[in-house]
Each structure stands twice: as C-alpha cells, then as structure tokens.
C-alpha cells in the first residue's frame, strides 16, 4: 500500500505538477471478511497474533492496520469505504480502544430493516424475465413469491440462490420452483437447490472453528460440538430425566458445559453475521439466529 498509493501521491505532491484535488477521493474495499491472502512481511506492520499469521483474521487485521498507518495517519486526501460481515478483525477494530475506533464512522446495518419488499420486487422482476423467455406468464404465482420471501427470513442471498437454481436454462423453471418451495432436506437427497448457500455456511463455520481451536486455552475443545450445544437453546433438548428442557438460557448452557465466563461470547465471535447473543426481558442471554436457513443447515451438519 505504501508503494502503490502513499509514495506515488507524495511524489506528485512534491512535484506540484498536478493538484491532488484531481485524484478520485474514494477507495472502496468490499468483502474484507473474505481476505485470506498471505501476509506482507515487508510492510513493517505486524498484526497482534504475529506468531500465528496463517489465520485469515490476521491478514484482515494487517490490512486494517495498513490502511490506518499508510492512509489515515499520513493525512492523504482519501476516504476509505469498507464493507464486511462483522467478523473478528473488523469487530475488534471498531470496539472501544480498537484500531479504527476514533478514525472510522461505523454504519451498522440494522437487523430491523425489513427486506421483504426488496426481495419480492427482485423475484417478481426476475420471474417476469423468465416468463418472456419461455413464453408463459403463469408458470409462477404471487403465493410462490411469498413462500420464498417467508423462507428467506430477511436473507437476500436465500432468494438470490433460489433464483439462480430456478433460472437454469436446461431445466423447467416451473418444476424447479416447485422443488424449491416444497423442498425439505433428507438424507440421500440428490436435488440440492441451496447448495451454494450451504457452501457459504460451511465456509463461515470452518473459518470460525479453525480460529477458535487455534487458541491455546481452547485445546481439546470441539467448536462445532460446543456451538451445537448452544444451538439447543433454540431447539430445546431432553434432560437426563427424560423431560424436555425448552429454551434454556446461554448462561445455563455455559454452566452445564463447565465453561469459563464469557466463553459463549468468544465462541460466536466469528459468527456475528449469522448469530447474536441477545438479552431477553428477564435479563438472560439467549442465542439468536438471524436466518432460519442457517438453523436448518446446522441441524443437518
């Protein structure tokens, strides 16, 4: 970053041949959470966990540190826009005392925003395009759209994945739509309309698992098994006496698992785009899943 941006701009400034106001001001970085490249050993900027630089969050943290050191601290005429899921590196950088806490303006997307209207318009427009292609305007109904929007539970990638599956040119869109709206997973099923969504969930879970189990104090712990236990806070489970324990709190589950204080927060620190710990009316912490499809996927893993 120093070689590509800072030094060339400083050279232009010194030459006074071109005013810096002629340059574009915005630098856009999309998908910071997907940054998994090799760290730059020549930058002189070391992430916190320098002894374990292979973890993706170390590269993400290194990039954030480079942005602050090279661009923000050098008073360059740029505005940097970063879009990311709130995974560990970005979440930590924006916390009190974090690397970018004082330098960044955090625009947090509200989970209260209702995307249903956007998803309806998206599906209706795409389905109408298919109607023109196949010469049949009655191959779908508004009820089908409502079914898909309801199943998405606010997750736009769900309807986008459904459309991608339905719109395959070598198949009947009506038949594929029927598969999607009536689809329930079962073992040995050949049709997998949400395979892309499953891959996304798999990658997020594997990254979280690797990061969690790489910590020395977590040696011997099974991340997926622990998360499945907290997931029982949503589904309920049978106790030793045979009775069903419904809706147990996160604190109760931590006590049953003999985990240390704040273990649950650490466990989900790399899953913030999928789950959250929320306080209920009684002041108890409970695991909350943003998307129904993730609960269904995790129940099959």
PDB file of C-alpha atoms in Angstrom:
ATOM      1  CA  UNK A   1       0.000   0.000   0.000  1.00  0.00           C
ATOM      2  CA  UNK A   2       2.887   2.308   0.762  1.00  0.00           C
ATOM      3  CA  UNK A   3       4.470   1.572  -2.629  1.00  0.00           C
ATOM      4  CA  UNK A   4       1.224   1.674  -4.619  1.00  0.00           C
ATOM      5  CA  UNK A   5      -0.521   4.660  -3.033  1.00  0.00           C
ATOM      6  CA  UNK A   6       1.433   6.668  -0.470  1.00  0.00           C
ATOM      7  CA  UNK A   7       4.803   7.198  -2.167  1.00  0.00           C
ATOM      8  CA  UNK A   8       3.409   7.949  -5.660  1.00  0.00           C
ATOM      9  CA  UNK A   9       0.990  10.502  -4.201  1.00  0.00           C
ATOM     10  CA  UNK A  10       3.696  12.124  -2.083  1.00  0.00           C
ATOM     11  CA  UNK A  11       5.884  12.327  -5.183  1.00  0.00           C
ATOM     12  CA  UNK A  12       3.088  14.083  -7.094  1.00  0.00           C
ATOM     13  CA  UNK A  13       2.575  16.461  -4.185  1.00  0.00           C
ATOM     14  CA  UNK A  14       6.243  17.411  -4.121  1.00  0.00           C
ATOM     15  CA  UNK A  15       6.377  17.946  -7.871  1.00  0.00           C
ATOM     16  CA  UNK A  16       3.396  20.338  -7.712  1.00  0.00           C
ATOM     17  CA  UNK A  17       2.669  19.461 -11.335  1.00  0.00           C
ATOM     18  CA  UNK A  18      -0.761  18.005 -10.604  1.00  0.00           C
ATOM     19  CA  UNK A  19      -3.061  19.120  -7.817  1.00  0.00           C
ATOM     20  CA  UNK A  20      -4.130  16.314  -5.512  1.00  0.00           C
ATOM     21  CA  UNK A  21      -7.712  17.524  -5.875  1.00  0.00           C
ATOM     22  CA  UNK A  22      -7.634  15.966  -9.351  1.00  0.00           C
ATOM     23  CA  UNK A  23      -7.487  12.452  -7.873  1.00  0.00           C
ATOM     24  CA  UNK A  24     -10.513  10.298  -7.003  1.00  0.00           C
ATOM     25  CA  UNK A  25     -11.163  10.508  -3.280  1.00  0.00           C
ATOM     26  CA  UNK A  26     -12.853   7.175  -2.599  1.00  0.00           C
ATOM     27  CA  UNK A  27     -11.174   3.820  -2.021  1.00  0.00           C
ATOM     28  CA  UNK A  28     -13.745   1.018  -1.862  1.00  0.00           C
ATOM     29  CA  UNK A  29     -12.962  -2.324  -0.189  1.00  0.00           C
ATOM     30  CA  UNK A  30     -15.742  -4.886  -0.374  1.00  0.00           C
ATOM     31  CA  UNK A  31     -15.758  -8.191   1.497  1.00  0.00           C
ATOM     32  CA  UNK A  32     -12.955  -7.597   3.986  1.00  0.00           C
ATOM     33  CA  UNK A  33     -14.037 -10.774   5.788  1.00  0.00           C
ATOM     34  CA  UNK A  34     -13.101 -12.748   2.657  1.00  0.00           C
ATOM     35  CA  UNK A  35      -9.483 -11.555   2.742  1.00  0.00           C
ATOM     36  CA  UNK A  36      -7.345 -14.670   3.259  1.00  0.00           C
ATOM     37  CA  UNK A  37      -4.161 -13.776   1.351  1.00  0.00           C
ATOM     38  CA  UNK A  38      -0.595 -14.218   2.527  1.00  0.00           C
ATOM     39  CA  UNK A  39       0.657 -11.527   4.926  1.00  0.00           C
ATOM     40  CA  UNK A  40       3.121  -8.921   3.684  1.00  0.00           C
ATOM     41  CA  UNK A  41       6.358  -9.402   5.613  1.00  0.00           C
ATOM     42  CA  UNK A  42       7.950  -6.229   4.211  1.00  0.00           C
ATOM     43  CA  UNK A  43       5.370  -3.704   5.378  1.00  0.00           C
ATOM     44  CA  UNK A  44       6.752  -3.357   8.885  1.00  0.00           C
ATOM     45  CA  UNK A  45       3.224  -3.625  10.283  1.00  0.00           C
ATOM     46  CA  UNK A  46       2.686  -6.627  12.498  1.00  0.00           C
ATOM     47  CA  UNK A  47      -0.714  -7.997  13.495  1.00  0.00           C
ATOM     48  CA  UNK A  48      -1.395  -8.750  17.135  1.00  0.00           C
ATOM     49  CA  UNK A  49      -1.065 -12.506  16.699  1.00  0.00           C
ATOM     50  CA  UNK A  50       2.269 -12.384  14.908  1.00  0.00           C
ATOM     51  CA  UNK A  51       3.025 -15.961  15.959  1.00  0.00           C
ATOM     52  CA  UNK A  52       0.050 -17.298  14.010  1.00  0.00           C
ATOM     53  CA  UNK A  53      -0.126 -15.267  10.810  1.00  0.00           C
ATOM     54  CA  UNK A  54      -1.823 -18.008   8.808  1.00  0.00           C
ATOM     55  CA  UNK A  55      -5.260 -17.226  10.234  1.00  0.00           C
ATOM     56  CA  UNK A  56      -7.489 -15.160   7.913  1.00  0.00           C
ATOM     57  CA  UNK A  57      -8.274 -12.622  10.628  1.00  0.00           C
ATOM     58  CA  UNK A  58      -4.567 -11.830  10.928  1.00  0.00           C
ATOM     59  CA  UNK A  59      -4.464 -10.832   7.270  1.00  0.00           C
ATOM     60  CA  UNK A  60      -7.656  -8.819   7.734  1.00  0.00           C
ATOM     61  CA  UNK A  61      -6.183  -7.094  10.773  1.00  0.00           C
ATOM     62  CA  UNK A  62      -2.978  -6.422   8.856  1.00  0.00           C
ATOM     63  CA  UNK A  63      -4.943  -4.768   6.051  1.00  0.00           C
ATOM     64  CA  UNK A  64      -6.812  -2.555   8.524  1.00  0.00           C
ATOM     65  CA  UNK A  65      -3.523  -1.617  10.184  1.00  0.00           C
ATOM     66  CA  UNK A  66      -2.018  -0.791   6.780  1.00  0.00           C
ATOM     67  CA  UNK A  67      -4.979   1.438   5.913  1.00  0.00           C
ATOM     68  CA  UNK A  68      -4.631   3.345   9.168  1.00  0.00           C
ATOM     69  CA  UNK A  69      -0.836   3.601   9.028  1.00  0.00           C
ATOM     70  CA  UNK A  70      -0.442   4.388   5.331  1.00  0.00           C
ATOM     71  CA  UNK A  71      -3.543   6.415   4.519  1.00  0.00           C
ATOM     72  CA  UNK A  72      -5.201   7.808   7.635  1.00  0.00           C
ATOM     73  CA  UNK A  73      -2.046   8.646   9.594  1.00  0.00           C
ATOM     74  CA  UNK A  74      -0.428  10.287   6.547  1.00  0.00           C
ATOM     75  CA  UNK A  75      -3.244  12.783   6.045  1.00  0.00           C
ATOM     76  CA  UNK A  76      -3.896  11.668   2.490  1.00  0.00           C
ATOM     77  CA  UNK A  77      -6.963  13.059   0.686  1.00  0.00           C
ATOM     78  CA  UNK A  78      -8.837   9.759   0.597  1.00  0.00           C
ATOM     79  CA  UNK A  79     -11.968   8.358   2.136  1.00  0.00           C
ATOM     80  CA  UNK A  80     -11.875   4.598   2.614  1.00  0.00           C
ATOM     81  CA  UNK A  81     -15.170   2.690   2.499  1.00  0.00           C
ATOM     82  CA  UNK A  82     -15.049  -0.867   3.859  1.00  0.00           C
ATOM     83  CA  UNK A  83     -17.912  -3.357   3.583  1.00  0.00           C
ATOM     84  CA  UNK A  84     -17.667  -6.524   5.624  1.00  0.00           C
ATOM     85  CA  UNK A  85     -19.511  -9.021   7.720  1.00  0.00           C
ATOM     86  CA  UNK A  86     -18.840  -8.128  11.380  1.00  0.00           C
ATOM     87  CA  UNK A  87     -16.246 -10.847  11.901  1.00  0.00           C
ATOM     88  CA  UNK A  88     -13.445 -10.749  14.466  1.00  0.00           C
ATOM     89  CA  UNK A  89     -10.978  -8.353  12.815  1.00  0.00           C
ATOM     90  CA  UNK A  90     -13.461  -5.644  11.855  1.00  0.00           C
ATOM     91  CA  UNK A  91     -15.475  -6.019  15.069  1.00  0.00           C
ATOM     92  CA  UNK A  92     -12.349  -5.694  17.223  1.00  0.00           C
ATOM     93  CA  UNK A  93     -11.061  -2.701  15.255  1.00  0.00           C
ATOM     94  CA  UNK A  94     -14.304  -0.799  15.908  1.00  0.00           C
ATOM     95  CA  UNK A  95     -14.618  -1.662  19.600  1.00  0.00           C
ATOM     96  CA  UNK A  96     -13.618   0.879  22.287  1.00  0.00           C
ATOM     97  CA  UNK A  97      -9.829   1.004  22.191  1.00  0.00           C
ATOM     98  CA  UNK A  98      -9.799  -0.628  18.765  1.00  0.00           C
ATOM     99  CA  UNK A  99      -7.506   0.286  15.910  1.00  0.00           C
ATOM    100  CA  UNK A 100     -10.122   2.299  13.989  1.00  0.00           C
ATOM    101  CA  UNK A 101     -12.440   3.303  16.826  1.00  0.00           C
ATOM    102  CA  UNK A 102     -11.568   7.012  16.642  1.00  0.00           C
ATOM    103  CA  UNK A 103     -10.852   7.158  12.914  1.00  0.00           C
ATOM    104  CA  UNK A 104     -13.863   5.353  11.457  1.00  0.00           C
ATOM    105  CA  UNK A 105     -17.530   6.177  11.109  1.00  0.00           C
ATOM    106  CA  UNK A 106     -19.376   2.914  11.616  1.00  0.00           C
ATOM    107  CA  UNK A 107     -22.564   2.475   9.606  1.00  0.00           C
ATOM    108  CA  UNK A 108     -24.148  -0.582  11.168  1.00  0.00           C
ATOM    109  CA  UNK A 109     -26.850  -2.147   9.048  1.00  0.00           C
ATOM    110  CA  UNK A 110     -29.934  -2.518  11.192  1.00  0.00           C
ATOM    111  CA  UNK A 111     -31.334  -6.001  11.634  1.00  0.00           C
ATOM    112  CA  UNK A 112     -34.728  -4.319  11.986  1.00  0.00           C
ATOM    113  CA  UNK A 113     -34.796  -3.274   8.342  1.00  0.00           C
ATOM    114  CA  UNK A 114     -37.448  -5.280   6.520  1.00  0.00           C
ATOM    115  CA  UNK A 115     -36.022  -6.534   3.223  1.00  0.00           C
ATOM    116  CA  UNK A 116     -39.203  -8.384   2.279  1.00  0.00           C
ATOM    117  CA  UNK A 117     -40.302  -5.724  -0.205  1.00  0.00           C
ATOM    118  CA  UNK A 118     -36.900  -5.712  -1.894  1.00  0.00           C
ATOM    119  CA  UNK A 119     -36.955  -9.490  -2.199  1.00  0.00           C
ATOM    120  CA  UNK A 120     -40.484  -9.502  -3.633  1.00  0.00           C
ATOM    121  CA  UNK A 121     -39.520  -6.956  -6.281  1.00  0.00           C
ATOM    122  CA  UNK A 122     -36.345  -8.866  -7.097  1.00  0.00           C
ATOM    123  CA  UNK A 123     -38.136 -12.200  -7.541  1.00  0.00           C
ATOM    124  CA  UNK A 124     -41.075 -10.719  -9.431  1.00  0.00           C
ATOM    125  CA  UNK A 125     -38.792  -8.923 -11.885  1.00  0.00           C
ATOM    126  CA  UNK A 126     -36.581 -11.981 -12.421  1.00  0.00           C
ATOM    127  CA  UNK A 127     -39.530 -14.336 -12.779  1.00  0.00           C
ATOM    128  CA  UNK A 128     -41.128 -11.997 -15.312  1.00  0.00           C
ATOM    129  CA  UNK A 129     -37.887 -12.124 -17.322  1.00  0.00           C
ATOM    130  CA  UNK A 130     -38.164 -15.918 -17.332  1.00  0.00           C
ATOM    131  CA  UNK A 131     -41.796 -15.581 -18.454  1.00  0.00           C
ATOM    132  CA  UNK A 132     -40.660 -13.639 -21.521  1.00  0.00           C
ATOM    133  CA  UNK A 133     -38.015 -16.251 -22.250  1.00  0.00           C
ATOM    134  CA  UNK A 134     -40.328 -19.270 -22.071  1.00  0.00           C
ATOM    135  CA  UNK A 135     -43.496 -17.560 -23.324  1.00  0.00           C
ATOM    136  CA  UNK A 136     -45.552 -18.448 -20.252  1.00  0.00           C
ATOM    137  CA  UNK A 137     -46.619 -15.795 -17.747  1.00  0.00           C
ATOM    138  CA  UNK A 138     -48.454 -18.232 -15.476  1.00  0.00           C
ATOM    139  CA  UNK A 139     -45.587 -20.521 -14.506  1.00  0.00           C
ATOM    140  CA  UNK A 140     -45.331 -18.831 -11.077  1.00  0.00           C
ATOM    141  CA  UNK A 141     -47.769 -17.225  -8.651  1.00  0.00           C
ATOM    142  CA  UNK A 142     -47.628 -14.483  -6.037  1.00  0.00           C
ATOM    143  CA  UNK A 143     -48.063 -17.219  -3.434  1.00  0.00           C
ATOM    144  CA  UNK A 144     -44.800 -18.791  -4.646  1.00  0.00           C
ATOM    145  CA  UNK A 145     -43.013 -15.473  -4.195  1.00  0.00           C
ATOM    146  CA  UNK A 146     -44.457 -15.070  -0.697  1.00  0.00           C
ATOM    147  CA  UNK A 147     -43.308 -18.590   0.203  1.00  0.00           C
ATOM    148  CA  UNK A 148     -39.749 -17.823  -0.870  1.00  0.00           C
ATOM    149  CA  UNK A 149     -39.692 -14.450   0.887  1.00  0.00           C
ATOM    150  CA  UNK A 150     -41.009 -16.016   4.089  1.00  0.00           C
ATOM    151  CA  UNK A 151     -38.413 -18.790   3.978  1.00  0.00           C
ATOM    152  CA  UNK A 152     -35.612 -16.254   3.460  1.00  0.00           C
ATOM    153  CA  UNK A 153     -36.238 -14.605   6.871  1.00  0.00           C
ATOM    154  CA  UNK A 154     -34.643 -11.390   5.653  1.00  0.00           C
ATOM    155  CA  UNK A 155     -31.661 -13.076   3.991  1.00  0.00           C
ATOM    156  CA  UNK A 156     -31.349 -11.799   0.434  1.00  0.00           C
ATOM    157  CA  UNK A 157     -28.819 -14.445  -0.525  1.00  0.00           C
ATOM    158  CA  UNK A 158     -31.539 -17.050   0.014  1.00  0.00           C
ATOM    159  CA  UNK A 159     -33.804 -15.677  -2.721  1.00  0.00           C
ATOM    160  CA  UNK A 160     -30.810 -14.975  -4.972  1.00  0.00           C
ATOM    161  CA  UNK A 161     -29.698 -18.598  -4.611  1.00  0.00           C
ATOM    162  CA  UNK A 162     -33.236 -19.831  -5.233  1.00  0.00           C
ATOM    163  CA  UNK A 163     -33.495 -17.740  -8.401  1.00  0.00           C
ATOM    164  CA  UNK A 164     -30.134 -18.959  -9.664  1.00  0.00           C
ATOM    165  CA  UNK A 165     -31.311 -22.548  -9.267  1.00  0.00           C
ATOM    166  CA  UNK A 166     -34.738 -21.924 -10.820  1.00  0.00           C
ATOM    167  CA  UNK A 167     -33.407 -19.993 -13.822  1.00  0.00           C
ATOM    168  CA  UNK A 168     -31.080 -22.695 -15.169  1.00  0.00           C
ATOM    169  CA  UNK A 169     -31.757 -22.795 -18.897  1.00  0.00           C
ATOM    170  CA  UNK A 170     -31.693 -26.571 -19.327  1.00  0.00           C
ATOM    171  CA  UNK A 171     -34.484 -27.194 -16.854  1.00  0.00           C
ATOM    172  CA  UNK A 172     -38.130 -26.297 -16.449  1.00  0.00           C
ATOM    173  CA  UNK A 173     -38.399 -23.205 -14.208  1.00  0.00           C
ATOM    174  CA  UNK A 174     -41.847 -24.321 -13.052  1.00  0.00           C
ATOM    175  CA  UNK A 175     -40.520 -27.712 -11.965  1.00  0.00           C
ATOM    176  CA  UNK A 176     -37.528 -26.184 -10.224  1.00  0.00           C
ATOM    177  CA  UNK A 177     -39.726 -23.612  -8.499  1.00  0.00           C
ATOM    178  CA  UNK A 178     -41.891 -26.458  -7.203  1.00  0.00           C
ATOM    179  CA  UNK A 179     -38.782 -28.216  -5.874  1.00  0.00           C
ATOM    180  CA  UNK A 180     -37.651 -25.078  -4.042  1.00  0.00           C
ATOM    181  CA  UNK A 181     -40.964 -24.129  -2.426  1.00  0.00           C
ATOM    182  CA  UNK A 182     -41.636 -27.708  -1.273  1.00  0.00           C
ATOM    183  CA  UNK A 183     -38.035 -28.654  -0.508  1.00  0.00           C
ATOM    184  CA  UNK A 184     -37.246 -30.285   2.805  1.00  0.00           C
ATOM    185  CA  UNK A 185     -33.794 -31.822   3.324  1.00  0.00           C
ATOM    186  CA  UNK A 186     -33.421 -35.534   3.888  1.00  0.00           C
ATOM    187  CA  UNK A 187     -30.534 -37.972   3.744  1.00  0.00           C
ATOM    188  CA  UNK A 188     -29.580 -39.196   0.292  1.00  0.00           C
ATOM    189  CA  UNK A 189     -31.467 -36.426  -1.482  1.00  0.00           C
ATOM    190  CA  UNK A 190     -29.984 -35.783  -4.924  1.00  0.00           C
ATOM    191  CA  UNK A 191     -31.559 -32.371  -5.522  1.00  0.00           C
ATOM    192  CA  UNK A 192     -29.840 -29.578  -3.599  1.00  0.00           C
ATOM    193  CA  UNK A 193     -31.272 -26.209  -4.653  1.00  0.00           C
ATOM    194  CA  UNK A 194     -29.439 -24.372  -1.879  1.00  0.00           C
ATOM    195  CA  UNK A 195     -26.039 -25.949  -2.353  1.00  0.00           C
ATOM    196  CA  UNK A 196     -24.413 -22.519  -2.797  1.00  0.00           C
ATOM    197  CA  UNK A 197     -25.930 -21.307   0.467  1.00  0.00           C
ATOM    198  CA  UNK A 198     -24.752 -24.476   2.212  1.00  0.00           C
ATOM    199  CA  UNK A 199     -21.223 -23.818   0.955  1.00  0.00           C
ATOM    200  CA  UNK A 200     -21.343 -20.287   2.349  1.00  0.00           C
ATOM    201  CA  UNK A 201     -22.444 -21.538   5.767  1.00  0.00           C
ATOM    202  CA  UNK A 202     -19.827 -24.295   5.651  1.00  0.00           C
ATOM    203  CA  UNK A 203     -17.021 -21.838   4.919  1.00  0.00           C
ATOM    204  CA  UNK A 204     -18.097 -19.483   7.713  1.00  0.00           C
ATOM    205  CA  UNK A 205     -18.329 -22.331  10.228  1.00  0.00           C
ATOM    206  CA  UNK A 206     -14.981 -23.841   9.219  1.00  0.00           C
ATOM    207  CA  UNK A 207     -13.235 -20.468   9.494  1.00  0.00           C
ATOM    208  CA  UNK A 208     -14.760 -19.931  12.948  1.00  0.00           C
ATOM    209  CA  UNK A 209     -13.831 -23.469  14.008  1.00  0.00           C
ATOM    210  CA  UNK A 210     -10.203 -23.081  12.903  1.00  0.00           C
ATOM    211  CA  UNK A 211      -9.837 -19.715  14.630  1.00  0.00           C
ATOM    212  CA  UNK A 212     -11.420 -20.929  17.882  1.00  0.00           C
ATOM    213  CA  UNK A 213      -9.497 -24.187  18.132  1.00  0.00           C
ATOM    214  CA  UNK A 214      -6.184 -22.478  17.298  1.00  0.00           C
ATOM    215  CA  UNK A 215      -6.254 -20.685  20.676  1.00  0.00           C
ATOM    216  CA  UNK A 216      -4.080 -22.469  23.256  1.00  0.00           C
ATOM    217  CA  UNK A 217      -6.669 -22.232  26.032  1.00  0.00           C
ATOM    218  CA  UNK A 218      -9.208 -23.973  23.784  1.00  0.00           C
ATOM    219  CA  UNK A 219      -7.026 -27.042  23.298  1.00  0.00           C
ATOM    220  CA  UNK A 220      -9.113 -30.205  23.215  1.00  0.00           C
ATOM    221  CA  UNK A 221     -12.400 -28.388  22.652  1.00  0.00           C
ATOM    222  CA  UNK A 222     -14.658 -29.189  19.722  1.00  0.00           C
ATOM    223  CA  UNK A 223     -16.025 -25.909  18.372  1.00  0.00           C
ATOM    224  CA  UNK A 224     -18.896 -27.449  16.422  1.00  0.00           C
ATOM    225  CA  UNK A 225     -19.965 -29.604  19.357  1.00  0.00           C
ATOM    226  CA  UNK A 226     -19.986 -26.596  21.695  1.00  0.00           C
ATOM    227  CA  UNK A 227     -21.910 -24.462  19.230  1.00  0.00           C
ATOM    228  CA  UNK A 228     -24.398 -27.275  18.727  1.00  0.00           C
ATOM    229  CA  UNK A 229     -24.953 -27.251  22.498  1.00  0.00           C
ATOM    230  CA  UNK A 230     -25.760 -23.530  22.439  1.00  0.00           C
ATOM    231  CA  UNK A 231     -27.941 -24.120  19.397  1.00  0.00           C
ATOM    232  CA  UNK A 232     -30.026 -26.351  21.672  1.00  0.00           C
ATOM    233  CA  UNK A 233     -31.049 -23.151  23.401  1.00  0.00           C
ATOM    234  CA  UNK A 234     -33.258 -22.617  20.378  1.00  0.00           C
ATOM    235  CA  UNK A 235     -34.367 -26.173  19.661  1.00  0.00           C
ATOM    236  CA  UNK A 236     -34.561 -27.496  23.244  1.00  0.00           C
ATOM    237  CA  UNK A 237     -33.203 -30.862  24.392  1.00  0.00           C
ATOM    238  CA  UNK A 238     -34.024 -33.871  26.527  1.00  0.00           C
ATOM    239  CA  UNK A 239     -32.644 -33.857  30.077  1.00  0.00           C
ATOM    240  CA  UNK A 240     -31.320 -36.874  31.949  1.00  0.00           C
ATOM    241  CA  UNK A 241     -34.765 -37.368  33.474  1.00  0.00           C
ATOM    242  CA  UNK A 242     -36.355 -37.571  30.036  1.00  0.00           C
ATOM    243  CA  UNK A 243     -38.127 -34.218  30.256  1.00  0.00           C
ATOM    244  CA  UNK A 244     -37.643 -31.650  27.508  1.00  0.00           C
ATOM    245  CA  UNK A 245     -35.679 -28.571  28.542  1.00  0.00           C
ATOM    246  CA  UNK A 246     -37.102 -25.814  26.385  1.00  0.00           C
ATOM    247  CA  UNK A 247     -35.432 -22.515  25.639  1.00  0.00           C
ATOM    248  CA  UNK A 248     -32.503 -22.795  28.095  1.00  0.00           C
ATOM    249  CA  UNK A 249     -30.511 -19.600  28.557  1.00  0.00           C
ATOM    250  CA  UNK A 250     -26.954 -19.221  27.310  1.00  0.00           C
ATOM    251  CA  UNK A 251     -25.748 -18.846  30.901  1.00  0.00           C
ATOM    252  CA  UNK A 252     -27.418 -22.119  31.901  1.00  0.00           C
ATOM    253  CA  UNK A 253     -25.786 -23.903  28.981  1.00  0.00           C
ATOM    254  CA  UNK A 254     -22.383 -22.431  29.905  1.00  0.00           C
ATOM    255  CA  UNK A 255     -22.786 -23.712  33.458  1.00  0.00           C
ATOM    256  CA  UNK A 256     -23.820 -27.160  32.227  1.00  0.00           C
ATOM    257  CA  UNK A 257     -20.753 -27.250  29.960  1.00  0.00           C
ATOM    258  CA  UNK A 258     -18.455 -26.034  32.791  1.00  0.00           C
ATOM    259  CA  UNK A 259     -17.146 -23.187  30.640  1.00  0.00           C
ATOM    260  CA  UNK A 260     -15.443 -20.039  31.857  1.00  0.00           C
ATOM    261  CA  UNK A 261     -17.020 -16.588  31.966  1.00  0.00           C
ATOM    262  CA  UNK A 262     -17.687 -15.035  28.546  1.00  0.00           C
ATOM    263  CA  UNK A 263     -16.963 -18.355  26.832  1.00  0.00           C
ATOM    264  CA  UNK A 264     -20.153 -18.012  24.828  1.00  0.00           C
ATOM    265  CA  UNK A 265     -19.134 -14.583  23.513  1.00  0.00           C
ATOM    266  CA  UNK A 266     -15.776 -15.986  22.429  1.00  0.00           C
ATOM    267  CA  UNK A 267     -17.439 -18.974  20.791  1.00  0.00           C
ATOM    268  CA  UNK A 268     -19.576 -16.859  18.452  1.00  0.00           C
ATOM    269  CA  UNK A 269     -17.020 -14.087  17.861  1.00  0.00           C
ATOM    270  CA  UNK A 270     -16.519 -15.220  14.243  1.00  0.00           C
ATOM    271  CA  UNK A 271     -20.202 -15.925  13.607  1.00  0.00           C
ATOM    272  CA  UNK A 272     -21.584 -12.425  14.130  1.00  0.00           C
ATOM    273  CA  UNK A 273     -23.059 -12.324  10.634  1.00  0.00           C
ATOM    274  CA  UNK A 274     -25.211 -15.350  11.484  1.00  0.00           C
ATOM    275  CA  UNK A 275     -25.956 -15.264  15.216  1.00  0.00           C
ATOM    276  CA  UNK A 276     -26.018 -12.942  18.201  1.00  0.00           C
ATOM    277  CA  UNK A 277     -26.400 -13.127  21.957  1.00  0.00           C
ATOM    278  CA  UNK A 278     -29.407 -11.061  22.956  1.00  0.00           C
ATOM    279  CA  UNK A 279     -30.783 -10.158  26.369  1.00  0.00           C
ATOM    280  CA  UNK A 280     -34.399 -11.155  26.944  1.00  0.00           C
ATOM    281  CA  UNK A 281     -36.981  -9.434  29.133  1.00  0.00           C
ATOM    282  CA  UNK A 282     -35.682 -11.243  32.222  1.00  0.00           C
ATOM    283  CA  UNK A 283     -32.108 -10.106  31.628  1.00  0.00           C
ATOM    284  CA  UNK A 284     -30.924 -13.534  30.445  1.00  0.00           C
ATOM    285  CA  UNK A 285     -28.694 -14.026  27.424  1.00  0.00           C
ATOM    286  CA  UNK A 286     -30.043 -16.199  24.642  1.00  0.00           C
ATOM    287  CA  UNK A 287     -28.621 -17.234  21.303  1.00  0.00           C
ATOM    288  CA  UNK A 288     -30.462 -15.636  18.405  1.00  0.00           C
ATOM    289  CA  UNK A 289     -30.147 -16.816  14.793  1.00  0.00           C
ATOM    290  CA  UNK A 290     -30.728 -14.203  12.131  1.00  0.00           C
ATOM    291  CA  UNK A 291     -31.725 -16.688   9.445  1.00  0.00           C
ATOM    292  CA  UNK A 292     -33.983 -19.739   9.541  1.00  0.00           C
ATOM    293  CA  UNK A 293     -31.996 -21.418   6.796  1.00  0.00           C
ATOM    294  CA  UNK A 294     -28.864 -21.459   8.953  1.00  0.00           C
ATOM    295  CA  UNK A 295     -30.658 -23.319  11.724  1.00  0.00           C
ATOM    296  CA  UNK A 296     -31.866 -25.874   9.190  1.00  0.00           C
ATOM    297  CA  UNK A 297     -28.388 -26.225   7.726  1.00  0.00           C
ATOM    298  CA  UNK A 298     -26.696 -26.565  11.103  1.00  0.00           C
ATOM    299  CA  UNK A 299     -29.207 -29.166  12.199  1.00  0.00           C
ATOM    300  CA  UNK A 300     -28.063 -31.314   9.260  1.00  0.00           C
ATOM    301  CA  UNK A 301     -24.319 -30.987   9.953  1.00  0.00           C
TER     302      UNK A 301
END
